[in-house]
Amino acid sequence: MAGLSSFLRSIRARGPWLVLLLCSVFLLSAPVLAQDEDPTPKQQLADIDAKLKEVDRKRGDAAAIETLAMLSENASQARRDAEALEKALQPQLDRLNEQLAQLGTPAEGTTEPPELAAQRRTINKQRDGLAASVAQAKTSAVRAQQLAADIDQQRTAQRAEDMGKKVASPLSPALWSKVAERLPIDIARVAPLAEQGRDTFVAGVRANGWGTPLLGLVAALVMMFPLRLWLRRLGRRFAESERAPDGRLRRSGLAMWLLLVGTLLPGYAVVVFIASLNAVDAIAPRLQNVADGVQQATFAAAFIAALSACLLVPNRPSWRLLNLDDTAALKLRKYAWGAAALAWLSTVLVALDQATRTSDVTTVALDGVIALTYLGLIMAMLVTLARLHRRQTAEAEAKLEAQADGLTASTPVRRSSWLVLARVAGNIAVVAAIIATLLGYVNFAKFVNQQLIGGSIVVMAAMLLFKFVDDFSTWLLNADSKVGQTILLSTGLSVSRLEQAGVLLSAMLRTLVVLVALLALAAPFGNVGTIVERIASLANGIEINKDLTLQPGRIVTGVLVLLVGMGLTQLLQRWLTDTYLPKTELDLGARNSISTIAGYVGIILVGLWALTAMGLNLKNLALLVSALSVGIGFGLQAIIQNFVSGLILLAERPVKIGDWVKLGDQEGDIRRINVRSTEIQVGDKSTLIVPNSELITKTIRNMTMGNNQGRIQIQFAVPPSTDVGNLRQALLDAYTAHTNVLKQPEPTVYIDSIAGGQITINSFAYVASPRQVYGTRSDLYFSLLQILAERNIPLSTPTDIHITRDPQE
């Protein structure tokens, strides 16, 4: 049991990556394990002050840039703790001030009751203590900020000093002669360290047995080879199966899987093995830094190798994410393996050099060898890229010549612009590093080489993440995916809106990837914690004025509230339209008015709710609206007029959906009444969009309002010799025979006038709807002409008399 407890403690202390993985478990168990009481504000301030004093004391002796970076982060953390304490104490101080304000001040010449005086003294005492703590927290925050700024300046100066430090050139014979003199002494220093490591290992195994180290070794080997290879094959089989998502996500998703498997399993294999050795105290104290260096080097080398494998894919060109041919992919893969091996070896050698405390001459020589090795690797990669560029140029020129000769090319040859940029940047860096190395500025050359390779790795990793988040977002919010289909069925969104959401999600995730890549590129040049902190300070908001502060969190909350509120409003409208209102006795127009008004009332309420969630005071909103009222009155007069007219139409309902109206020379059926305009479908099935103000301010004829019946009028003239009685009965029989003519009111036939040698007949009939008038009247005209023809009754026309004069008279 003691060995197991030691093993777990070693994992927690020596496996930082494993601690990150188990962080969620610790967080979940924290409430159960936390039995101590929370520290008081005075204790917290004392801890912050002690931390700042320790940072200030250590920064005077710190010489390494890494140590200064750690001290700067500690100072920043102390500042964050002080600001958090001030933020937590300020509301308590405000409440005490409010209580004192409510108590008021005793009037002069009066004696305050003892209970009230005691309460005032107690509140004053608490208020004074909190005020002192708040003031001290502010002072500590300012002090920590100044200390972090001083450390950053010291770190910048230290980096500049290291970069400008000139030593003997690695090509100088004098340097190697000194190395030859000091090498036996440094080797002699390595021997005691090796003996100490061997003795510690033997003592630990003898005391605790071989079980834990062998178990750690077996677990590491299983993770390194069988498990890693099996997971790689599993990912490839899934990507090639029908269960994998369609589209580009197959390739980018497989690449991300290979990157994770290839990075985490080798790294954690080393972590587990070293943790098993620490569990039995088999690692000497002086070799702990070497063990940590091995862990870091393994993670870095595994990441480089896995990234090159998932991007280049030498044996599977169809799965390759880069525009490279097989030859270039194979060569670049070899160089990637070389970079991974060099990164691992250089990190471990530097750790060993620090552990053995070798001489300065040997350290300079080691740095020079590492710099020259990096230069050789970079130059070889640049030569390969140059050959690839020349080959692509030759292929492009051959294609152009073939097209000029009238030949056809199967596929166009694409040229990689990133290769040109990589060549230019690489050539500049290599030239600078070579000159710096020859002049003896080994640290500068080493830094340039490492940043060139490290920057390339960051860019390639960002490019992979860029492709993956884009493919994942467009696949996730796509109509063909299961998630997209679920969203479409549950929310009723259109396919275009869903795709727009996918594009927006992709843009947000890609912006985050770019931000993380920029932070990774800027990490060697400054304190990343400070950069992240400055970006995170935007979360406190941008103060517009005294009463208005725009905070990103509140803006996001307001947008979410707006989206949720709009969704609830649509659900309410759909429930009213499809479920509740059809079960009432209201007509279609009244139902449309109720659902439309409910929708706009919901939009107004949701808008106010969203503005409140964003932290905007409604008082400020009223002032803003009043300030804009003049501009709205002049610039948006027509829109406001139509909006108010729409509300009047929905409330008074002089016209409603389904009415047949006549406006000027246009007539048709009202299909939809919006707040701004009304849609009228005319006879040719086109839609007439009329502003609502036209329906309110102008005369409109509603053919179906109040009485839905339509009247047919037929008027004609016959000669005086016509048997009008027989004609009248024939017309009544024709009206009665038609199916559309109503029996009540009955059809009527009248003699309108007898003048000008003709009898004018006027007749009326009624149909169920004005929409039947035109067709029924046409049928009756046909019947009338047939009746007149059967009875030989001619139609009379007015006599047209023209008086002319003889031109000869």
XYZ file of N, CA and C in Angstrom, residues 214-224 269 272:
39
model
N 8.862 -2.957 -13.300
C 8.528 -3.834 -14.426
C 7.111 -3.562 -14.922
N 6.183 -3.328 -13.991
C 4.816 -2.989 -14.408
C 4.796 -1.701 -15.218
N 5.545 -0.685 -14.771
C 5.617 0.559 -15.531
C 6.247 0.368 -16.891
N 7.312 -0.495 -16.970
C 7.960 -0.748 -18.251
C 7.018 -1.464 -19.213
N 6.298 -2.478 -18.702
C 5.356 -3.206 -19.567
C 4.244 -2.272 -20.042
N 3.713 -1.451 -19.127
C 2.657 -0.512 -19.530
C 3.165 0.475 -20.568
N 4.418 0.953 -20.396
C 4.982 1.890 -21.364
C 5.162 1.234 -22.727
N 5.658 -0.012 -22.746
C 5.845 -0.703 -24.025
C 4.511 -0.982 -24.712
N 3.500 -1.344 -23.919
C 2.178 -1.589 -24.505
C 1.614 -0.301 -25.103
N 1.760 0.800 -24.384
C 1.252 2.065 -24.903
C 2.041 2.527 -26.123
N 3.326 2.265 -26.127
C 4.178 2.753 -27.204
C 3.944 2.007 -28.505
N 3.603 7.140 -22.227
C 4.376 5.923 -21.955
C 5.627 6.253 -21.149
N 4.556 7.296 -17.569
C 4.220 6.149 -16.720
C 5.476 5.425 -16.259
